[in-house]
Amino acid sequence: MGVTVRELSFDYGGAEVLQGVTFDVPGGEFSIILGKNGSGKSTLLKLIAGILPYRQGHIFVDGYDLKRLSVSEKARLVGYLPQFHAPVFPFTVEDVVLTGRASFVFAVPGRRDREKAREAIERVGISHLLHRPYTELSGGERQLVMIARVLAQEPNVVLLDEPLSHLDLSNQVRLLSLIRQLVSSGLTVLAVLHEPNIAFLHGDAFVLLKDGKIRTLGRGERPWDSATLQDLYDVAVETLPFRDRALVVPI
Ligand code: ADP
């Protein structure tokens, strides 16, 4: 299960942003996409989320061909936290999280939908914000609300685009441990992270993206090798062995 991407190419009308991208996201693991700004990470997540249409290549989510799924079937399989989410109306936190139940709701949200929304709000640790207008929250609080919204959706696969941005240290740690709980309960999580040290400490598998292509590893090469990171980010780094991986130090 998990996500299978095969020979996926994409452009926004100009040059190709993704070129023949092929990789697997193992089910029930925490996989992390690493790569420079502009390498195509957000585009890749949007394609897997089913938000951008693609003509070339294939995406399978838990074995289902994404192209053959309806909008509500996709919503039950894949939850997506975008990098940017501009609030428009001053809905309460509870109502914003309830919109995560949209694919289950026919007319008005029922008791079960409200329960699921409350559960997600508790899991993320923002019960104290329940009745606050979303528009009045800080960037970090909004980020947590959007994460609760994805969880209320109860998808099999969770896609997170820079979920740690805006979060203070305690909320970063809380979210990383929540991700660990989600994968332990069988969910597949695929995230874009900018901080390689957090990625290598917490990730199970890594997808390296360079100029819209998958950067495959050579024999014996590991994602946290300094030469690999220098090649991926075009910058000098040193790495220090840490646990069974490494800490990355920009120099
Ligand atoms: P990353 O997430 O790795 O920073 P993106 O997927 O956001 O990369 O962007 C990859 C490339 O696609 C960049 O060159 C960016 O300018 C371009 N791009 C992203 N979104 C759009 C868009 N909506 N229209 C046109 N070009 C875009």
PDB file of C-alpha atoms and ligand atoms in Angstrom:
ATOM      1  CA  MET A   1       0.000   0.000   0.000  1.00  0.00           C
ATOM      2  CA  GLY A   2       1.137   3.624   0.290  1.00  0.00           C
ATOM      3  CA  VAL A   3       1.785   5.746  -2.767  1.00  0.00           C
ATOM      4  CA  THR A   4       3.292   4.672  -6.075  1.00  0.00           C
ATOM      5  CA  VAL A   5       4.427   7.314  -8.557  1.00  0.00           C
ATOM      6  CA  ARG A   6       5.524   6.255 -12.029  1.00  0.00           C
ATOM      7  CA  GLU A   7       7.066   8.344 -14.814  1.00  0.00           C
ATOM      8  CA  LEU A   8       5.223  11.443 -13.658  1.00  0.00           C
ATOM      9  CA  SER A   9       5.920  14.597 -15.664  1.00  0.00           C
ATOM     10  CA  PHE A  10       4.289  17.966 -15.200  1.00  0.00           C
ATOM     11  CA  ASP A  11       4.475  21.536 -16.448  1.00  0.00           C
ATOM     12  CA  TYR A  12       2.461  24.661 -15.686  1.00  0.00           C
ATOM     13  CA  GLY A  13       2.420  25.613 -19.363  1.00  0.00           C
ATOM     14  CA  GLY A  14       6.140  26.304 -19.728  1.00  0.00           C
ATOM     15  CA  ALA A  15       9.196  24.197 -18.998  1.00  0.00           C
ATOM     16  CA  GLU A  16       8.702  20.851 -17.257  1.00  0.00           C
ATOM     17  CA  VAL A  17       8.688  21.189 -13.471  1.00  0.00           C
ATOM     18  CA  LEU A  18       8.715  17.414 -12.907  1.00  0.00           C
ATOM     19  CA  GLN A  19      10.391  15.016 -15.312  1.00  0.00           C
ATOM     20  CA  GLY A  20       9.735  11.280 -15.317  1.00  0.00           C
ATOM     21  CA  VAL A  21       9.425  11.090 -11.533  1.00  0.00           C
ATOM     22  CA  THR A  22       9.250   7.518 -10.217  1.00  0.00           C
ATOM     23  CA  PHE A  23       9.281   6.503  -6.552  1.00  0.00           C
ATOM     24  CA  ASP A  24       7.380   4.586  -3.878  1.00  0.00           C
ATOM     25  CA  VAL A  25       6.104   5.862  -0.547  1.00  0.00           C
ATOM     26  CA  PRO A  26       5.882   2.814   1.725  1.00  0.00           C
ATOM     27  CA  GLY A  27       2.546   2.382   3.506  1.00  0.00           C
ATOM     28  CA  GLY A  28       2.533   2.995   7.262  1.00  0.00           C
ATOM     29  CA  GLU A  29       5.785   4.958   7.247  1.00  0.00           C
ATOM     30  CA  PHE A  30       6.879   8.580   7.539  1.00  0.00           C
ATOM     31  CA  SER A  31       8.502   9.606   4.270  1.00  0.00           C
ATOM     32  CA  ILE A  32      10.099  12.971   3.681  1.00  0.00           C
ATOM     33  CA  ILE A  33      10.730  14.891   0.457  1.00  0.00           C
ATOM     34  CA  LEU A  34      13.952  16.900   0.478  1.00  0.00           C
ATOM     35  CA  GLY A  35      15.227  19.316  -2.141  1.00  0.00           C
ATOM     36  CA  LYS A  36      16.029  22.932  -2.908  1.00  0.00           C
ATOM     37  CA  ASN A  37      13.407  25.645  -3.326  1.00  0.00           C
ATOM     38  CA  GLY A  38      11.866  25.358  -6.762  1.00  0.00           C
ATOM     39  CA  SER A  39      12.829  21.693  -7.221  1.00  0.00           C
ATOM     40  CA  GLY A  40       9.145  20.719  -7.562  1.00  0.00           C
ATOM     41  CA  LYS A  41       8.311  19.413  -4.047  1.00  0.00           C
ATOM     42  CA  SER A  42       5.042  21.324  -3.571  1.00  0.00           C
ATOM     43  CA  THR A  43       3.970  20.546  -7.127  1.00  0.00           C
ATOM     44  CA  LEU A  44       4.572  16.857  -6.469  1.00  0.00           C
ATOM     45  CA  LEU A  45       2.441  16.945  -3.290  1.00  0.00           C
ATOM     46  CA  LYS A  46      -0.369  18.790  -5.105  1.00  0.00           C
ATOM     47  CA  LEU A  47      -0.354  16.148  -7.838  1.00  0.00           C
ATOM     48  CA  ILE A  48      -0.595  13.311  -5.290  1.00  0.00           C
ATOM     49  CA  ALA A  49      -3.320  15.270  -3.452  1.00  0.00           C
ATOM     50  CA  GLY A  50      -5.288  15.263  -6.703  1.00  0.00           C
ATOM     51  CA  ILE A  51      -5.422  19.059  -6.828  1.00  0.00           C
ATOM     52  CA  LEU A  52      -3.400  19.488 -10.027  1.00  0.00           C
ATOM     53  CA  PRO A  53      -4.352  17.440 -13.090  1.00  0.00           C
ATOM     54  CA  TYR A  54      -1.565  15.526 -14.806  1.00  0.00           C
ATOM     55  CA  ARG A  55      -1.362  14.094 -18.286  1.00  0.00           C
ATOM     56  CA  GLN A  56       1.836  12.105 -18.170  1.00  0.00           C
ATOM     57  CA  GLY A  57       2.541   9.328 -15.719  1.00  0.00           C
ATOM     58  CA  HIS A  58       0.676   7.432 -13.037  1.00  0.00           C
ATOM     59  CA  ILE A  59      -0.120   7.881  -9.355  1.00  0.00           C
ATOM     60  CA  PHE A  60      -1.586   5.060  -7.272  1.00  0.00           C
ATOM     61  CA  VAL A  61      -2.771   5.645  -3.719  1.00  0.00           C
ATOM     62  CA  ASP A  62      -3.229   2.460  -1.712  1.00  0.00           C
ATOM     63  CA  GLY A  63      -3.415   0.692  -5.066  1.00  0.00           C
ATOM     64  CA  TYR A  64      -6.107   2.976  -6.535  1.00  0.00           C
ATOM     65  CA  ASP A  65      -5.349   4.888  -9.718  1.00  0.00           C
ATOM     66  CA  LEU A  66      -5.800   8.534  -8.678  1.00  0.00           C
ATOM     67  CA  LYS A  67      -7.139   9.421 -12.125  1.00  0.00           C
ATOM     68  CA  ARG A  68     -10.085   7.067 -11.724  1.00  0.00           C
ATOM     69  CA  LEU A  69     -11.237   8.373  -8.343  1.00  0.00           C
ATOM     70  CA  SER A  70     -14.036  10.883  -7.757  1.00  0.00           C
ATOM     71  CA  VAL A  71     -13.375  13.984  -5.660  1.00  0.00           C
ATOM     72  CA  SER A  72     -14.961  12.440  -2.550  1.00  0.00           C
ATOM     73  CA  GLU A  73     -13.154   9.102  -3.044  1.00  0.00           C
ATOM     74  CA  LYS A  74      -9.867  11.029  -3.230  1.00  0.00           C
ATOM     75  CA  ALA A  75     -10.767  12.982  -0.071  1.00  0.00           C
ATOM     76  CA  ARG A  76     -11.313   9.762   1.856  1.00  0.00           C
ATOM     77  CA  LEU A  77      -7.939   8.428   0.770  1.00  0.00           C
ATOM     78  CA  VAL A  78      -5.699  11.492   0.821  1.00  0.00           C
ATOM     79  CA  GLY A  79      -5.508  14.419   3.235  1.00  0.00           C
ATOM     80  CA  TYR A  80      -3.397  17.409   2.248  1.00  0.00           C
ATOM     81  CA  LEU A  81      -1.985  20.269   4.282  1.00  0.00           C
ATOM     82  CA  PRO A  82      -1.031  23.029   1.835  1.00  0.00           C
ATOM     83  CA  GLN A  83       1.938  25.291   2.435  1.00  0.00           C
ATOM     84  CA  PHE A  84      -0.234  28.406   2.248  1.00  0.00           C
ATOM     85  CA  HIS A  85      -3.793  28.678   3.462  1.00  0.00           C
ATOM     86  CA  ALA A  86      -5.305  32.118   3.403  1.00  0.00           C
ATOM     87  CA  PRO A  87      -8.266  32.522   5.759  1.00  0.00           C
ATOM     88  CA  VAL A  88     -11.211  34.311   4.218  1.00  0.00           C
ATOM     89  CA  PHE A  89     -14.180  34.201   6.604  1.00  0.00           C
ATOM     90  CA  PRO A  90     -13.985  34.386  10.416  1.00  0.00           C
ATOM     91  CA  PHE A  91     -15.221  30.808  10.929  1.00  0.00           C
ATOM     92  CA  THR A  92     -14.578  29.306  14.330  1.00  0.00           C
ATOM     93  CA  VAL A  93     -11.807  26.749  14.731  1.00  0.00           C
ATOM     94  CA  GLU A  94     -14.448  24.032  15.192  1.00  0.00           C
ATOM     95  CA  ASP A  95     -16.141  24.934  11.896  1.00  0.00           C
ATOM     96  CA  VAL A  96     -12.850  25.072   9.980  1.00  0.00           C
ATOM     97  CA  VAL A  97     -11.939  21.591  11.247  1.00  0.00           C
ATOM     98  CA  LEU A  98     -15.473  20.366  10.404  1.00  0.00           C
ATOM     99  CA  THR A  99     -14.887  21.296   6.744  1.00  0.00           C
ATOM    100  CA  GLY A 100     -12.386  18.412   6.776  1.00  0.00           C
ATOM    101  CA  ARG A 101     -15.485  16.154   6.965  1.00  0.00           C
ATOM    102  CA  ALA A 102     -16.883  17.594   3.704  1.00  0.00           C
ATOM    103  CA  SER A 103     -16.592  14.315   1.803  1.00  0.00           C
ATOM    104  CA  PHE A 104     -18.759  12.585   4.446  1.00  0.00           C
ATOM    105  CA  VAL A 105     -21.342  15.326   4.853  1.00  0.00           C
ATOM    106  CA  PHE A 106     -24.399  15.416   2.599  1.00  0.00           C
ATOM    107  CA  ALA A 107     -26.271  18.453   3.879  1.00  0.00           C
ATOM    108  CA  VAL A 108     -25.318  19.524   7.400  1.00  0.00           C
ATOM    109  CA  PRO A 109     -22.612  17.902   9.541  1.00  0.00           C
ATOM    110  CA  GLY A 110     -24.006  15.206  11.845  1.00  0.00           C
ATOM    111  CA  ARG A 111     -23.098  14.189  15.403  1.00  0.00           C
ATOM    112  CA  ARG A 112     -20.401  11.798  14.196  1.00  0.00           C
ATOM    113  CA  ASP A 113     -18.787  14.553  12.111  1.00  0.00           C
ATOM    114  CA  ARG A 114     -18.696  16.860  15.121  1.00  0.00           C
ATOM    115  CA  GLU A 115     -17.201  14.066  17.243  1.00  0.00           C
ATOM    116  CA  LYS A 116     -14.493  13.424  14.665  1.00  0.00           C
ATOM    117  CA  ALA A 117     -13.721  17.151  14.488  1.00  0.00           C
ATOM    118  CA  ARG A 118     -13.504  17.415  18.298  1.00  0.00           C
ATOM    119  CA  GLU A 119     -11.284  14.316  18.469  1.00  0.00           C
ATOM    120  CA  ALA A 120      -8.892  15.800  15.911  1.00  0.00           C
ATOM    121  CA  ILE A 121      -8.839  19.126  17.767  1.00  0.00           C
ATOM    122  CA  GLU A 122      -7.975  17.319  21.011  1.00  0.00           C
ATOM    123  CA  ARG A 123      -5.290  15.221  19.321  1.00  0.00           C
ATOM    124  CA  VAL A 124      -3.547  18.317  18.045  1.00  0.00           C
ATOM    125  CA  GLY A 125      -3.904  19.968  21.465  1.00  0.00           C
ATOM    126  CA  ILE A 126      -5.934  23.035  20.500  1.00  0.00           C
ATOM    127  CA  SER A 127      -9.195  22.456  22.436  1.00  0.00           C
ATOM    128  CA  HIS A 128      -8.723  25.851  24.057  1.00  0.00           C
ATOM    129  CA  LEU A 129      -9.125  27.462  20.612  1.00  0.00           C
ATOM    130  CA  LEU A 130     -12.402  25.685  19.750  1.00  0.00           C
ATOM    131  CA  HIS A 131     -14.661  28.745  19.535  1.00  0.00           C
ATOM    132  CA  ARG A 132     -12.075  31.303  18.427  1.00  0.00           C
ATOM    133  CA  PRO A 133     -12.375  32.829  14.942  1.00  0.00           C
ATOM    134  CA  TYR A 134      -9.704  31.296  12.709  1.00  0.00           C
ATOM    135  CA  THR A 135      -8.841  34.726  11.281  1.00  0.00           C
ATOM    136  CA  GLU A 136      -7.719  35.935  14.733  1.00  0.00           C
ATOM    137  CA  LEU A 137      -5.183  33.150  15.324  1.00  0.00           C
ATOM    138  CA  SER A 138      -1.399  33.297  15.053  1.00  0.00           C
ATOM    139  CA  GLY A 139       0.380  31.589  12.145  1.00  0.00           C
ATOM    140  CA  GLY A 140       1.342  28.612  14.341  1.00  0.00           C
ATOM    141  CA  GLU A 141      -2.174  28.227  15.748  1.00  0.00           C
ATOM    142  CA  ARG A 142      -3.617  28.301  12.222  1.00  0.00           C
ATOM    143  CA  GLN A 143      -1.152  25.627  11.173  1.00  0.00           C
ATOM    144  CA  LEU A 144      -2.370  23.370  14.008  1.00  0.00           C
ATOM    145  CA  VAL A 145      -6.000  24.000  13.035  1.00  0.00           C
ATOM    146  CA  MET A 146      -5.274  22.972   9.451  1.00  0.00           C
ATOM    147  CA  ILE A 147      -3.531  19.819  10.700  1.00  0.00           C
ATOM    148  CA  ALA A 148      -6.606  18.983  12.817  1.00  0.00           C
ATOM    149  CA  ARG A 149      -8.738  19.553   9.705  1.00  0.00           C
ATOM    150  CA  VAL A 150      -6.690  16.967   7.778  1.00  0.00           C
ATOM    151  CA  LEU A 151      -6.994  14.457  10.652  1.00  0.00           C
ATOM    152  CA  ALA A 152     -10.772  14.975  10.918  1.00  0.00           C
ATOM    153  CA  GLN A 153     -10.929  13.851   7.304  1.00  0.00           C
ATOM    154  CA  GLU A 154      -9.567  10.430   8.404  1.00  0.00           C
ATOM    155  CA  PRO A 155      -7.528   9.776   5.251  1.00  0.00           C
ATOM    156  CA  ASN A 156      -5.223   6.784   4.734  1.00  0.00           C
ATOM    157  CA  VAL A 157      -2.446   8.972   3.385  1.00  0.00           C
ATOM    158  CA  VAL A 158      -1.504  12.355   4.839  1.00  0.00           C
ATOM    159  CA  LEU A 159       0.477  14.854   2.741  1.00  0.00           C
ATOM    160  CA  LEU A 160       2.069  17.720   4.660  1.00  0.00           C
ATOM    161  CA  ASP A 161       3.765  20.650   2.941  1.00  0.00           C
ATOM    162  CA  GLU A 162       6.191  22.173   5.451  1.00  0.00           C
ATOM    163  CA  PRO A 163       4.048  21.326   8.483  1.00  0.00           C
ATOM    164  CA  LEU A 164       6.607  22.656  10.966  1.00  0.00           C
ATOM    165  CA  SER A 165       6.799  26.177   9.573  1.00  0.00           C
ATOM    166  CA  HIS A 166       5.333  28.690  12.051  1.00  0.00           C
ATOM    167  CA  LEU A 167       5.424  26.169  14.916  1.00  0.00           C
ATOM    168  CA  ASP A 168       7.410  26.859  18.077  1.00  0.00           C
ATOM    169  CA  LEU A 169       9.719  24.181  19.459  1.00  0.00           C
ATOM    170  CA  SER A 170       7.089  22.606  21.730  1.00  0.00           C
ATOM    171  CA  ASN A 171       4.525  22.373  18.936  1.00  0.00           C
ATOM    172  CA  GLN A 172       7.161  20.995  16.557  1.00  0.00           C
ATOM    173  CA  VAL A 173       7.931  18.227  19.031  1.00  0.00           C
ATOM    174  CA  ARG A 174       4.203  17.645  19.617  1.00  0.00           C
ATOM    175  CA  LEU A 175       3.514  17.394  15.872  1.00  0.00           C
ATOM    176  CA  LEU A 176       6.445  15.052  15.242  1.00  0.00           C
ATOM    177  CA  SER A 177       5.202  12.756  17.990  1.00  0.00           C
ATOM    178  CA  LEU A 178       1.668  12.934  16.562  1.00  0.00           C
ATOM    179  CA  ILE A 179       3.063  11.927  13.147  1.00  0.00           C
ATOM    180  CA  ARG A 180       4.799   8.987  14.849  1.00  0.00           C
ATOM    181  CA  GLN A 181       1.474   7.929  16.434  1.00  0.00           C
ATOM    182  CA  LEU A 182      -0.292   8.222  13.071  1.00  0.00           C
ATOM    183  CA  VAL A 183       2.231   6.000  11.295  1.00  0.00           C
ATOM    184  CA  SER A 184       2.141   3.499  14.197  1.00  0.00           C
ATOM    185  CA  SER A 185      -1.615   3.251  13.657  1.00  0.00           C
ATOM    186  CA  GLY A 186      -1.016   2.436   9.982  1.00  0.00           C
ATOM    187  CA  LEU A 187      -1.292   5.812   8.247  1.00  0.00           C
ATOM    188  CA  THR A 188       1.105   6.777   5.511  1.00  0.00           C
ATOM    189  CA  VAL A 189       2.641  10.231   5.939  1.00  0.00           C
ATOM    190  CA  LEU A 190       4.557  12.084   3.226  1.00  0.00           C
ATOM    191  CA  ALA A 191       5.921  15.508   4.142  1.00  0.00           C
ATOM    192  CA  VAL A 192       8.073  18.235   2.663  1.00  0.00           C
ATOM    193  CA  LEU A 193      10.544  19.376   5.321  1.00  0.00           C
ATOM    194  CA  HIS A 194      13.218  22.031   5.048  1.00  0.00           C
ATOM    195  CA  GLU A 195      15.215  21.088   8.104  1.00  0.00           C
ATOM    196  CA  PRO A 196      17.420  18.100   7.248  1.00  0.00           C
ATOM    197  CA  ASN A 197      18.258  17.379  10.884  1.00  0.00           C
ATOM    198  CA  ILE A 198      14.593  16.949  11.804  1.00  0.00           C
ATOM    199  CA  ALA A 199      14.076  14.926   8.634  1.00  0.00           C
ATOM    200  CA  PHE A 200      16.928  12.513   9.382  1.00  0.00           C
ATOM    201  CA  LEU A 201      16.003  12.176  13.059  1.00  0.00           C
ATOM    202  CA  HIS A 202      12.340  11.420  12.412  1.00  0.00           C
ATOM    203  CA  GLY A 203      11.888  10.136   8.858  1.00  0.00           C
ATOM    204  CA  ASP A 204      11.670   6.488   7.856  1.00  0.00           C
ATOM    205  CA  ALA A 205      12.291   7.019   4.133  1.00  0.00           C
ATOM    206  CA  PHE A 206      13.483   9.884   1.956  1.00  0.00           C
ATOM    207  CA  VAL A 207      12.638  11.173  -1.505  1.00  0.00           C
ATOM    208  CA  LEU A 208      15.363  13.409  -2.917  1.00  0.00           C
ATOM    209  CA  LEU A 209      14.203  15.811  -5.611  1.00  0.00           C
ATOM    210  CA  LYS A 210      16.641  17.784  -7.723  1.00  0.00           C
ATOM    211  CA  ASP A 211      15.548  20.056 -10.600  1.00  0.00           C
ATOM    212  CA  GLY A 212      12.296  18.155 -10.986  1.00  0.00           C
ATOM    213  CA  LYS A 213      13.942  14.739 -11.084  1.00  0.00           C
ATOM    214  CA  ILE A 214      14.414  12.036  -8.484  1.00  0.00           C
ATOM    215  CA  ARG A 215      17.992  11.965  -7.277  1.00  0.00           C
ATOM    216  CA  THR A 216      18.607   8.257  -6.806  1.00  0.00           C
ATOM    217  CA  LEU A 217      21.194   6.958  -4.366  1.00  0.00           C
ATOM    218  CA  GLY A 218      24.225   5.014  -5.520  1.00  0.00           C
ATOM    219  CA  ARG A 219      25.309   1.759  -3.944  1.00  0.00           C
ATOM    220  CA  GLY A 220      26.078   2.328  -0.257  1.00  0.00           C
ATOM    221  CA  GLU A 221      25.127   6.009  -0.512  1.00  0.00           C
ATOM    222  CA  ARG A 222      22.857   7.400   2.201  1.00  0.00           C
ATOM    223  CA  PRO A 223      20.639  10.508   2.099  1.00  0.00           C
ATOM    224  CA  TRP A 224      22.549  12.066   5.032  1.00  0.00           C
ATOM    225  CA  ASP A 225      26.004  11.691   3.479  1.00  0.00           C
ATOM    226  CA  SER A 226      27.650  15.095   3.150  1.00  0.00           C
ATOM    227  CA  ALA A 227      28.439  14.563  -0.551  1.00  0.00           C
ATOM    228  CA  THR A 228      24.795  13.657  -1.232  1.00  0.00           C
ATOM    229  CA  LEU A 229      23.525  16.759   0.554  1.00  0.00           C
ATOM    230  CA  GLN A 230      26.091  18.981  -1.178  1.00  0.00           C
ATOM    231  CA  ASP A 231      24.883  17.648  -4.496  1.00  0.00           C
ATOM    232  CA  LEU A 232      21.196  17.995  -3.557  1.00  0.00           C
ATOM    233  CA  TYR A 233      21.383  21.526  -2.124  1.00  0.00           C
ATOM    234  CA  ASP A 234      24.446  22.838  -4.028  1.00  0.00           C
ATOM    235  CA  VAL A 235      26.005  24.036  -0.801  1.00  0.00           C
ATOM    236  CA  ALA A 236      28.852  22.877   1.415  1.00  0.00           C
ATOM    237  CA  VAL A 237      27.780  20.963   4.516  1.00  0.00           C
ATOM    238  CA  GLU A 238      29.511  18.818   7.070  1.00  0.00           C
ATOM    239  CA  THR A 239      27.863  15.931   8.799  1.00  0.00           C
ATOM    240  CA  LEU A 240      28.507  14.497  12.227  1.00  0.00           C
ATOM    241  CA  PRO A 241      27.540  10.915  13.017  1.00  0.00           C
ATOM    242  CA  PHE A 242      24.500  10.897  15.295  1.00  0.00           C
ATOM    243  CA  ARG A 243      22.625   7.799  16.413  1.00  0.00           C
ATOM    244  CA  ASP A 244      22.459   5.612  13.302  1.00  0.00           C
ATOM    245  CA  ARG A 245      22.370   8.640  11.005  1.00  0.00           C
ATOM    246  CA  ALA A 246      23.991  12.087  10.999  1.00  0.00           C
ATOM    247  CA  LEU A 247      23.571  15.703  12.008  1.00  0.00           C
ATOM    248  CA  VAL A 248      23.980  18.202   9.198  1.00  0.00           C
ATOM    249  CA  VAL A 249      26.016  21.349   9.827  1.00  0.00           C
ATOM    250  CA  PRO A 250      26.060  24.120   7.212  1.00  0.00           C
ATOM    251  CA  ILE A 251      29.618  25.498   6.872  1.00  0.00           C
TER     252      ILE A 251
HETATM  253  P1  ADP B   1       9.350  23.638  -4.290  1.00  0.00           P
HETATM  254  O1  ADP B   1       8.137  23.213  -3.534  1.00  0.00           O
HETATM  255  O2  ADP B   1      10.393  22.572  -4.385  1.00  0.00           O
HETATM  256  O3  ADP B   1       9.912  24.944  -3.829  1.00  0.00           O
HETATM  257  P2  ADP B   1       7.465  24.143  -6.434  1.00  0.00           P
HETATM  258  O4  ADP B   1       6.797  22.868  -6.755  1.00  0.00           O
HETATM  259  O5  ADP B   1       6.717  25.132  -5.602  1.00  0.00           O
HETATM  260  O6  ADP B   1       8.892  23.863  -5.820  1.00  0.00           O
HETATM  261  O7  ADP B   1       7.843  24.883  -7.790  1.00  0.00           O
HETATM  262  C1  ADP B   1       8.554  24.204  -8.823  1.00  0.00           C
HETATM  263  C2  ADP B   1       8.650  25.158 -10.024  1.00  0.00           C
HETATM  264  O8  ADP B   1       7.338  25.377 -10.538  1.00  0.00           O
HETATM  265  C3  ADP B   1       9.235  26.521  -9.702  1.00  0.00           C
HETATM  266  O9  ADP B   1      10.047  26.914 -10.770  1.00  0.00           O
HETATM  267  C4  ADP B   1       8.008  27.406  -9.603  1.00  0.00           C
HETATM  268  O10 ADP B   1       8.314  28.719  -9.975  1.00  0.00           O
HETATM  269  C5  ADP B   1       7.060  26.762 -10.581  1.00  0.00           C
HETATM  270  N1  ADP B   1       5.650  26.951 -10.185  1.00  0.00           N
HETATM  271  C6  ADP B   1       5.098  26.591  -9.011  1.00  0.00           C
HETATM  272  N2  ADP B   1       3.777  26.888  -8.993  1.00  0.00           N
HETATM  273  C7  ADP B   1       3.490  27.455 -10.189  1.00  0.00           C
HETATM  274  C8  ADP B   1       2.299  27.981 -10.792  1.00  0.00           C
HETATM  275  N3  ADP B   1       1.135  27.968 -10.142  1.00  0.00           N
HETATM  276  N4  ADP B   1       2.402  28.473 -12.050  1.00  0.00           N
HETATM  277  C9  ADP B   1       3.583  28.471 -12.707  1.00  0.00           C
HETATM  278  N5  ADP B   1       4.742  27.994 -12.208  1.00  0.00           N
HETATM  279  C10 ADP B   1       4.708  27.497 -10.966  1.00  0.00           C
END
